[in-house]
Short mmCIF file of C-alpha atoms and ligand atoms in Angstrom, two decimals:
data_model
loop_
_atom_site.label_atom_id
_atom_site.label_comp_id
_atom_site.label_asym_id
_atom_site.label_seq_id
_atom_site.Cartn_x
_atom_site.Cartn_y
_atom_site.Cartn_z
CA MET A 11 0.00 0.00 0.00
CA ILE A 12 1.01 3.57 -0.53
CA SER A 13 0.93 5.43 2.80
CA GLU A 14 -0.97 8.67 3.39
CA LYS A 15 2.38 10.21 4.18
CA GLU A 16 3.60 9.40 0.70
CA TYR A 17 0.55 10.95 -0.96
CA LYS A 18 1.07 14.04 1.17
CA LYS A 19 4.72 14.19 0.13
CA ARG A 20 3.67 14.02 -3.52
CA ARG A 21 1.30 16.95 -3.03
CA THR A 22 4.06 18.91 -1.32
CA ARG A 23 6.40 18.24 -4.25
CA LEU A 24 3.72 19.23 -6.73
CA GLY A 25 2.99 22.35 -4.70
CA ARG A 26 6.65 23.36 -4.95
CA ARG A 27 6.45 23.13 -8.72
CA LEU A 28 3.42 25.42 -8.97
CA LYS A 29 4.08 29.08 -9.64
CA PRO A 30 3.08 31.56 -6.91
CA TYR A 31 -0.52 32.71 -6.69
CA SER A 32 -2.04 29.76 -8.44
CA VAL A 33 -4.77 27.15 -8.15
CA ALA A 34 -4.40 23.57 -9.39
CA VAL A 35 -7.56 21.55 -9.94
CA LEU A 36 -7.62 17.82 -10.55
CA PHE A 37 -10.87 15.93 -11.17
CA SER A 38 -11.63 12.27 -10.55
CA ALA A 39 -12.55 10.08 -13.54
CA THR A 40 -16.19 9.97 -14.53
CA GLN A 41 -18.21 6.79 -14.78
CA LYS A 42 -18.10 5.45 -18.33
CA ILE A 43 -21.18 4.07 -20.03
CA ARG A 44 -20.73 0.70 -21.72
CA SER A 45 -24.13 0.72 -23.39
CA ASN A 46 -27.48 2.29 -22.59
CA ASP A 47 -27.55 2.30 -18.77
CA THR A 48 -24.79 -0.16 -17.99
CA GLU A 49 -21.41 1.11 -16.92
CA TYR A 50 -17.86 -0.15 -17.11
CA PRO A 51 -16.33 -0.95 -13.74
CA TYR A 52 -15.11 2.36 -12.34
CA ARG A 53 -11.41 3.10 -12.51
CA GLN A 54 -9.97 6.24 -10.94
CA ASP A 55 -8.07 8.69 -13.12
CA SER A 56 -4.38 7.81 -12.81
CA ASN A 57 -3.09 11.31 -12.07
CA PHE A 58 -5.87 11.90 -9.56
CA TYR A 59 -5.08 8.60 -7.87
CA TYR A 60 -1.36 9.35 -7.82
CA MET A 61 -1.94 12.65 -6.03
CA SER A 62 -4.73 11.58 -3.67
CA GLY A 63 -5.11 7.81 -3.31
CA PHE A 64 -8.87 8.42 -3.39
CA ARG A 65 -10.85 5.83 -5.33
CA GLU A 66 -14.36 7.27 -5.53
CA ASP A 67 -15.81 9.18 -8.44
CA ASN A 68 -17.36 12.65 -8.15
CA ALA A 69 -14.31 14.02 -6.34
CA THR A 70 -11.90 16.89 -6.88
CA LEU A 71 -8.48 17.72 -5.50
CA VAL A 72 -7.46 21.37 -5.31
CA LEU A 73 -4.08 22.85 -4.43
CA VAL A 74 -4.04 26.53 -3.63
CA LYS A 75 -0.74 28.36 -3.61
CA GLY A 76 -0.05 31.84 -2.27
CA ALA A 77 3.36 33.47 -2.34
CA LYS A 78 4.91 30.23 -1.09
CA GLU A 79 2.51 28.32 1.12
CA VAL A 80 0.32 25.60 -0.39
CA HIS A 81 -2.96 24.20 0.90
CA SER A 82 -4.69 21.11 -0.40
CA TYR A 83 -8.41 20.39 -0.38
CA LEU A 84 -10.38 17.32 -1.29
CA PHE A 85 -14.00 17.46 -2.44
CA VAL A 86 -15.96 14.24 -2.07
CA ALA A 87 -19.48 13.02 -2.81
CA LYS A 88 -21.80 13.41 0.10
CA LYS A 89 -23.22 10.49 2.00
CA ASP A 90 -26.70 9.83 0.69
CA LYS A 91 -28.60 6.76 1.89
CA THR A 92 -30.79 6.39 -1.20
CA GLN A 93 -27.89 6.78 -3.58
CA GLU A 94 -25.73 4.44 -1.53
CA LEU A 95 -28.41 1.74 -1.67
CA TRP A 96 -27.86 1.55 -5.43
CA THR A 97 -24.24 2.35 -5.97
CA GLY A 98 -22.48 1.48 -2.75
CA LYS A 99 -21.14 3.21 0.30
CA ARG A 100 -19.41 6.57 0.14
CA LEU A 101 -16.66 7.54 2.50
CA GLY A 102 -18.18 10.96 3.13
CA LYS A 103 -16.64 14.19 4.30
CA GLU A 104 -16.05 13.34 7.95
CA LYS A 105 -14.31 10.00 7.33
CA ALA A 106 -12.31 11.48 4.47
CA LYS A 107 -11.08 14.17 6.84
CA GLU A 108 -9.76 11.48 9.18
CA SER A 109 -8.17 9.34 6.48
CA PHE A 110 -6.61 11.80 4.04
CA TYR A 111 -3.83 14.17 4.99
CA VAL A 112 -5.26 17.18 3.17
CA ASP A 113 -5.88 20.53 4.84
CA ASP A 114 -9.63 20.24 4.55
CA VAL A 115 -12.39 18.16 2.98
CA PHE A 116 -15.61 19.52 1.50
CA GLU A 117 -18.62 18.07 -0.23
CA GLN A 118 -18.67 18.24 -3.99
CA GLU A 119 -21.76 20.50 -3.83
CA GLU A 120 -19.55 23.20 -2.27
CA PHE A 121 -17.05 23.11 -5.12
CA SER A 122 -18.30 26.04 -7.12
CA THR A 123 -18.49 28.39 -4.11
CA LYS A 124 -15.10 27.33 -2.79
CA LEU A 125 -13.48 27.58 -6.20
CA GLN A 126 -14.66 31.16 -6.50
CA GLU A 127 -13.01 31.86 -3.17
CA PHE A 128 -9.72 30.08 -4.02
CA ILE A 129 -9.36 31.66 -7.40
CA GLN A 130 -9.70 35.26 -6.24
CA LYS A 131 -6.61 37.34 -6.93
CA LYS A 132 -4.76 34.38 -8.39
CA GLN A 133 -2.66 34.59 -11.53
CA ARG A 134 -2.62 31.02 -12.77
CA VAL A 135 -4.87 28.01 -13.02
CA TYR A 136 -3.44 24.54 -13.56
CA TYR A 137 -5.67 21.78 -14.93
CA ASP A 138 -5.31 18.72 -17.15
CA PHE A 139 -5.53 20.01 -20.71
CA LYS A 140 -7.40 16.85 -21.72
CA LEU A 141 -10.25 17.87 -19.44
CA ASP A 142 -13.85 17.96 -20.79
CA TYR A 143 -14.81 21.37 -22.04
CA SER A 144 -17.75 21.62 -19.61
CA LYS A 145 -15.32 21.43 -16.69
CA VAL A 146 -12.86 23.86 -18.29
CA LYS A 147 -15.73 26.33 -18.62
CA LEU A 148 -16.49 25.93 -14.95
CA LEU A 149 -12.87 26.69 -14.06
CA LYS A 150 -12.77 29.76 -16.23
CA ARG A 151 -16.02 31.21 -14.94
CA TYR A 152 -14.44 32.88 -11.90
CA ALA A 153 -10.99 33.39 -13.33
CA LYS A 154 -11.08 37.17 -13.57
CA THR A 155 -7.48 37.86 -12.58
CA ILE A 156 -5.93 34.87 -14.30
CA GLN A 157 -3.00 35.58 -16.60
CA SER A 158 -2.33 32.06 -17.82
CA TYR A 159 -3.56 28.49 -17.83
CA GLU A 160 -1.05 25.68 -17.44
CA ASN A 161 -1.17 21.93 -17.95
CA LEU A 162 -1.26 20.18 -14.60
CA ALA A 163 -0.95 16.74 -16.17
CA THR A 164 2.56 17.54 -17.47
CA LEU A 165 3.82 18.24 -13.94
CA ILE A 166 2.27 15.15 -12.39
CA GLU A 167 3.28 12.82 -15.19
CA LYS A 168 6.89 13.87 -14.87
CA MET A 169 6.75 13.01 -11.17
CA ARG A 170 5.34 9.60 -12.06
CA LEU A 171 8.50 8.74 -14.02
CA ILE A 172 10.43 7.80 -10.88
CA LYS A 173 8.83 5.09 -8.80
CA SER A 174 9.04 4.99 -5.01
CA LYS A 175 9.86 1.86 -3.00
CA ALA A 176 6.18 1.39 -2.20
CA GLU A 177 5.22 1.66 -5.86
CA ILE A 178 7.87 -0.87 -6.86
CA LYS A 179 6.51 -3.25 -4.24
CA LEU A 180 3.04 -3.05 -5.77
CA ILE A 181 4.41 -3.55 -9.29
CA LYS A 182 6.28 -6.62 -8.02
CA LYS A 183 3.09 -7.95 -6.49
CA ALA A 184 1.22 -7.44 -9.78
CA ILE A 185 4.00 -9.26 -11.61
CA ASN A 186 3.94 -12.09 -9.10
CA ILE A 187 0.24 -12.68 -9.73
CA THR A 188 0.83 -12.45 -13.47
CA LYS A 189 3.57 -15.06 -13.11
CA LYS A 190 1.08 -17.52 -11.60
CA ALA A 191 -1.30 -16.85 -14.48
CA HIS A 192 1.30 -17.35 -17.22
CA HIS A 193 2.62 -20.50 -15.59
CA LYS A 194 -0.90 -21.90 -15.36
CA ALA A 195 -1.41 -21.05 -19.04
CA ILE A 196 1.71 -23.02 -19.98
CA LYS A 197 0.48 -25.99 -17.94
CA VAL A 198 -3.02 -26.18 -19.37
CA SER A 199 -2.60 -25.02 -22.97
CA ALA A 200 -2.59 -28.58 -24.31
CA LYS A 201 -5.91 -29.36 -22.65
CA LEU A 202 -7.85 -26.33 -23.87
CA ARG A 203 -9.54 -25.82 -27.22
CA TYR A 204 -9.94 -22.07 -27.71
CA GLU A 205 -7.87 -18.97 -27.08
CA TYR A 206 -10.64 -17.51 -24.91
CA GLU A 207 -10.46 -20.53 -22.59
CA LEU A 208 -6.83 -19.76 -22.00
CA GLN A 209 -7.69 -16.09 -21.49
CA ALA A 210 -10.36 -17.05 -18.93
CA THR A 211 -7.83 -19.25 -17.10
CA ILE A 212 -5.37 -16.37 -16.91
CA GLU A 213 -7.93 -13.83 -15.75
CA TYR A 214 -9.33 -16.26 -13.18
CA ILE A 215 -5.86 -16.45 -11.61
CA PHE A 216 -5.65 -12.64 -11.58
CA LYS A 217 -8.93 -12.30 -9.69
CA LYS A 218 -8.35 -15.25 -7.39
CA ASN A 219 -5.15 -13.55 -6.22
CA GLY A 220 -6.69 -10.18 -5.52
CA ALA A 221 -6.04 -8.42 -8.82
CA TYR A 222 -9.55 -7.50 -9.81
CA SER A 223 -8.69 -6.28 -13.25
CA ASP A 224 -6.31 -6.83 -16.09
CA ALA A 225 -4.02 -3.88 -16.80
CA TYR A 226 -5.07 -4.08 -20.49
CA THR A 227 -7.13 -6.46 -22.57
CA SER A 228 -5.32 -9.79 -22.74
CA ILE A 229 -3.94 -10.94 -26.07
CA VAL A 230 -4.07 -14.70 -26.56
CA ALA A 231 -3.05 -15.27 -30.14
CA CYS A 232 -2.49 -18.69 -31.62
CA GLY A 233 -0.46 -19.11 -34.82
CA ASN A 234 -0.90 -16.38 -37.40
CA ALA A 235 -3.14 -14.31 -35.09
CA ALA A 236 0.05 -13.29 -33.26
CA ASN A 237 0.90 -11.20 -36.29
CA THR A 238 -1.97 -8.82 -35.53
CA LEU A 239 -0.32 -6.71 -32.85
CA HIS A 240 -3.49 -5.74 -31.02
CA TYR A 241 -5.38 -8.99 -31.52
CA ILE A 242 -7.95 -9.22 -28.72
CA GLU A 243 -10.74 -11.30 -30.27
CA ASN A 244 -9.13 -14.39 -28.72
CA ASN A 245 -11.68 -16.65 -30.42
CA ASN A 246 -9.54 -18.94 -32.60
CA LYS A 247 -8.97 -22.62 -31.98
CA LEU A 248 -5.71 -23.63 -30.33
CA ILE A 249 -4.01 -25.76 -32.92
CA GLN A 250 -1.38 -28.35 -32.07
CA GLY A 251 1.96 -27.49 -33.61
CA GLU A 252 1.38 -23.73 -33.54
CA SER A 253 2.73 -21.29 -30.99
CA ILE A 254 0.64 -18.95 -28.85
CA LEU A 255 1.60 -15.40 -28.04
CA ILE A 256 0.15 -14.44 -24.66
CA ASP A 257 0.40 -10.78 -23.70
CA ALA A 258 -1.43 -10.51 -20.38
CA GLY A 259 -0.79 -8.67 -17.13
CA CYS A 260 -2.91 -7.86 -14.12
CA GLU A 261 -3.39 -4.58 -12.32
CA TYR A 262 -2.91 -4.84 -8.58
CA GLU A 263 -3.91 -1.95 -6.32
CA TYR A 264 -3.70 0.41 -9.29
CA TYR A 265 -0.31 -0.83 -10.51
CA ALA A 266 0.23 -2.64 -13.80
CA SER A 267 2.26 -5.55 -15.00
CA ASP A 268 2.82 -6.19 -18.71
CA ILE A 269 4.16 -9.58 -19.69
CA THR A 270 4.36 -11.44 -22.97
CA ARG A 271 5.35 -15.04 -23.35
CA THR A 272 5.20 -17.15 -26.48
CA ILE A 273 4.65 -20.83 -25.84
CA PRO A 274 3.95 -23.95 -27.89
CA VAL A 275 0.42 -25.36 -27.98
CA GLY A 276 0.97 -28.62 -26.19
CA SER A 277 4.46 -29.82 -25.60
CA LYS A 278 7.22 -28.55 -27.90
CA PHE A 279 8.10 -25.80 -30.35
CA SER A 280 8.74 -26.77 -33.95
CA GLN A 281 12.31 -26.25 -35.09
CA ALA A 282 11.38 -23.05 -36.96
CA GLN A 283 9.50 -21.65 -33.95
CA ALA A 284 12.41 -22.47 -31.65
CA GLN A 285 14.92 -20.75 -33.98
CA LEU A 286 12.85 -17.57 -34.04
CA TYR A 287 12.25 -17.76 -30.31
CA GLU A 288 15.94 -18.10 -29.47
CA MET A 289 16.77 -15.21 -31.78
CA VAL A 290 14.26 -12.86 -30.11
CA LEU A 291 15.30 -14.03 -26.64
CA LYS A 292 18.94 -13.30 -27.40
CA VAL A 293 18.04 -9.79 -28.54
CA GLN A 294 15.98 -9.19 -25.41
CA LYS A 295 18.88 -10.26 -23.19
CA GLU A 296 21.34 -8.05 -25.07
CA ILE A 297 19.08 -5.03 -24.67
CA MET A 298 18.57 -5.66 -20.97
CA LYS A 299 22.33 -5.74 -20.50
CA MET A 300 22.53 -2.18 -21.82
CA ILE A 301 20.09 -0.75 -19.28
CA GLN A 302 21.58 1.57 -16.69
CA PRO A 303 21.18 5.19 -15.65
CA GLY A 304 22.24 7.58 -18.41
CA ILE A 305 21.23 5.34 -21.33
CA PHE A 306 18.56 6.62 -23.72
CA ARG A 307 15.54 4.59 -24.68
CA SER A 308 16.24 5.53 -28.30
CA ALA A 309 19.64 3.79 -28.02
CA LEU A 310 17.85 0.62 -26.86
CA GLN A 311 15.46 0.97 -29.79
CA GLU A 312 18.29 1.41 -32.29
CA LYS A 313 20.21 -1.57 -30.92
CA SER A 314 17.14 -3.81 -30.90
CA GLU A 315 16.51 -2.95 -34.55
CA GLU A 316 20.12 -3.62 -35.41
CA LEU A 317 20.14 -7.01 -33.66
CA LEU A 318 16.79 -8.09 -35.05
CA CYS A 319 17.82 -7.05 -38.54
CA GLN A 320 20.99 -9.15 -38.21
CA GLY A 321 18.96 -12.05 -36.81
CA MET A 322 16.54 -11.86 -39.73
CA ILE A 323 19.44 -11.99 -42.18
CA GLU A 324 20.98 -15.00 -40.42
CA LEU A 325 17.68 -16.89 -40.63
CA GLY A 326 17.17 -15.94 -44.29
CA ILE A 327 14.10 -13.82 -43.60
CA LEU A 328 15.87 -10.82 -45.05
CA GLN A 329 18.38 -11.24 -47.85
CA GLY A 330 21.23 -8.94 -48.66
CA ASP A 331 23.75 -6.64 -47.11
CA PHE A 332 23.16 -5.65 -43.47
CA LYS A 333 24.15 -2.02 -43.90
CA LYS A 334 21.84 -1.52 -46.85
CA LEU A 335 18.91 -3.40 -45.28
CA PHE A 336 19.31 -1.58 -41.98
CA LYS A 337 19.43 1.78 -43.70
CA GLU A 338 16.28 0.94 -45.63
CA LYS A 339 14.73 -0.21 -42.36
CA ALA A 340 13.78 -3.48 -44.02
CA HIS A 341 13.44 -5.12 -40.58
CA LYS A 342 10.59 -2.74 -39.69
CA ARG A 343 8.24 -4.86 -41.76
CA TYR A 344 8.69 -7.67 -39.24
CA TYR A 345 9.43 -5.64 -36.10
CA PRO A 346 7.22 -2.58 -36.42
CA HIS A 347 6.90 -1.51 -32.78
CA GLY A 348 8.95 0.07 -30.02
CA ILE A 349 11.33 -1.79 -27.72
CA GLY A 350 9.35 -0.77 -24.65
CA HIS A 351 7.50 1.87 -22.70
CA TRP A 352 7.19 3.28 -19.20
CA MET A 353 4.97 1.25 -16.90
CA GLY A 354 3.36 2.08 -13.56
CA ILE A 355 -0.17 3.12 -12.68
CA ASP A 356 -0.89 2.77 -16.38
CA VAL A 357 0.43 -0.04 -18.49
CA HIS A 358 1.70 2.58 -20.93
CA ASP A 359 2.51 4.94 -18.12
CA GLN A 360 1.56 8.45 -19.10
CA CYS A 361 5.00 9.82 -18.42
CA PRO A 362 6.94 11.98 -20.83
CA TYR A 363 9.71 10.59 -23.04
CA LYS A 364 11.06 14.06 -23.78
CA THR A 365 11.42 17.34 -21.94
CA ILE A 366 9.26 20.26 -22.98
CA TYR A 367 12.22 21.35 -25.12
CA GLY A 368 12.09 18.06 -27.02
CA GLU A 369 15.20 16.51 -25.44
CA GLU A 370 14.94 12.86 -24.62
CA PHE A 371 15.04 11.82 -20.95
CA ALA A 372 17.92 9.50 -20.11
CA LEU A 373 17.12 6.49 -17.95
CA LYS A 374 17.32 7.12 -14.23
CA GLN A 375 17.24 4.98 -11.12
CA GLY A 376 13.63 4.21 -10.19
CA MET A 377 12.17 4.22 -13.70
CA VAL A 378 10.23 1.15 -14.78
CA MET A 379 9.92 0.13 -18.39
CA THR A 380 9.13 -2.91 -20.50
CA ILE A 381 11.55 -4.57 -22.88
CA GLU A 382 9.62 -6.37 -25.58
CA PRO A 383 11.32 -7.25 -28.85
CA GLY A 384 9.33 -9.32 -31.31
CA ILE A 385 9.13 -10.72 -34.80
CA TYR A 386 5.91 -11.07 -36.80
CA LEU A 387 5.87 -13.19 -39.92
CA ASP A 388 2.54 -13.20 -41.69
CA LYS A 389 1.41 -16.43 -43.31
CA GLU A 390 0.55 -14.61 -46.57
CA ASP A 391 4.01 -13.03 -46.92
CA LYS A 392 5.64 -14.97 -49.73
CA SER A 393 8.98 -13.24 -49.32
CA ILE A 394 9.54 -15.12 -46.04
CA PRO A 395 10.89 -18.72 -46.12
CA ALA A 396 7.82 -20.97 -45.95
CA LYS A 397 8.79 -22.63 -42.66
CA TYR A 398 8.64 -19.30 -40.81
CA ARG A 399 5.34 -18.04 -42.20
CA GLY A 400 2.45 -17.70 -39.76
CA ILE A 401 4.63 -17.36 -36.67
CA GLY A 402 4.65 -14.35 -34.34
CA ILE A 403 6.97 -14.16 -31.33
CA ARG A 404 7.28 -11.52 -28.62
CA ILE A 405 9.00 -11.74 -25.25
CA GLU A 406 8.25 -8.98 -22.77
CA ASP A 407 9.56 -8.32 -19.28
CA ASP A 408 9.21 -5.44 -16.82
CA ILE A 409 12.47 -3.77 -15.86
CA LEU A 410 13.47 -1.46 -13.03
CA VAL A 411 16.41 0.87 -13.60
CA THR A 412 18.72 0.58 -10.59
CA LYS A 413 21.71 2.56 -9.39
CA ASN A 414 24.21 0.66 -11.52
CA GLY A 415 22.13 -1.27 -13.99
CA CYS A 416 18.71 -2.83 -13.93
CA GLU A 417 16.59 -5.45 -12.27
CA ASN A 418 14.32 -7.68 -14.31
CA LEU A 419 11.25 -7.62 -12.06
CA SER A 420 9.69 -10.51 -13.96
CA TYR A 421 12.74 -12.79 -14.04
CA GLU A 422 10.78 -15.58 -12.33
CA ILE A 423 8.38 -16.00 -15.24
CA ALA A 424 9.53 -18.98 -17.33
CA LYS A 425 11.29 -17.82 -20.48
CA GLU A 426 14.09 -20.21 -21.44
CA ILE A 427 12.71 -22.93 -23.71
CA ASN A 428 13.68 -25.61 -21.17
CA GLU A 429 11.88 -23.78 -18.39
CA ILE A 430 8.74 -23.57 -20.51
CA TYR A 431 8.95 -27.29 -21.36
CA SER A 432 9.40 -28.22 -17.74
CA LEU A 433 6.05 -26.58 -16.94
CA THR A 434 4.01 -28.31 -19.65
N1 LIG B 513 0.35 -5.01 -23.65
C1 LIG B 513 0.62 -3.83 -24.33
C2 LIG B 513 2.03 -3.67 -24.62
O1 LIG B 513 2.78 -4.61 -24.57
O2 LIG B 513 2.50 -2.59 -24.86
MN1 MN B 514 4.21 -3.54 -23.31
MN1 MN B 515 2.38 -6.30 -23.38
#
């Protein structure tokens, strides 16, 4: 768990970054309609959660800064018996005051009056620039003395780049649950008939272990389906002799895991599958060796492309001179995506890759990212040797940048071919 003290510290740090005489307003996520009158399960806005730890909807966090001093206020939904009968208990103002280390708590109904008060004589308003226009209008209604509007999300998302010890613990827990799910998938794949059965098995393990949601829609792609990068239909038959790409990770207490394993249906990889698998695995290991503070993600990208291009030439998937092929980016056809992304409260953590001046951030201790090289060889692509057609391989782990290098947080999830075989 993240302690109240830590949330308070985050607000203090954010407060320091605000310019004098400003108000920062952060809204909770709204309920999203799935269809007609049914809703998706509620999920708090990531930036709001990061700054408050508050999980209910209809809430607002406000930071008010004077010359130097900063005060923080939380607005929550009021306790209402009739409403609560339908949609569940609310914490309410009094309890929220006890549990959250903000300067004061109000009911959401008081927001407009209080905002008017806070905003008086201020020069700046910070809000998330992706905010709904109706809410922006509300913010601007009382902003008579405001000289500029600034994007609050940019400040918070930069803070989210570096994970605290408590955050890393939650990510590790998410990964540990995901490990159980992937290992179970390896064990039962021979006995199941459809991709969705395997998906259900994985998601059952997530829930059974206290992760009530996936961090993203699971991809369970048998054979050629693995060559559709965002394949989520998961409704094909599992066919003996093919490989399955499983990209699935749970969210635990608001923290993601993001793991891909490619496994054989049943017992063993074919020779062609194993060759491709070993090639991708070697690339992944090489890239992980490079990770340390000071390295740029773009350098990892470049190296992964170089190594995969070479690997494709060695296997006869690309033909010709390395330099020429690499320059033409011929490998992109079979490795079209990035080497990895930030991960945290969001699977693709909404943290910046560049400064506001467009300079890339170097890796730093405490950052968490995925490393996920892959190769995707479509069955219709006649330029590929026939034995490799219809195979898609990706291997993805979650990596913490440490003081002198990195830690593979998901190292316990079977990855060597022998380890995978020993689980089937
Ligand atoms: N699961 C999404 C990704 O790997 O980026
Ligand atoms: Mn990923
Ligand atoms: Mn993934």
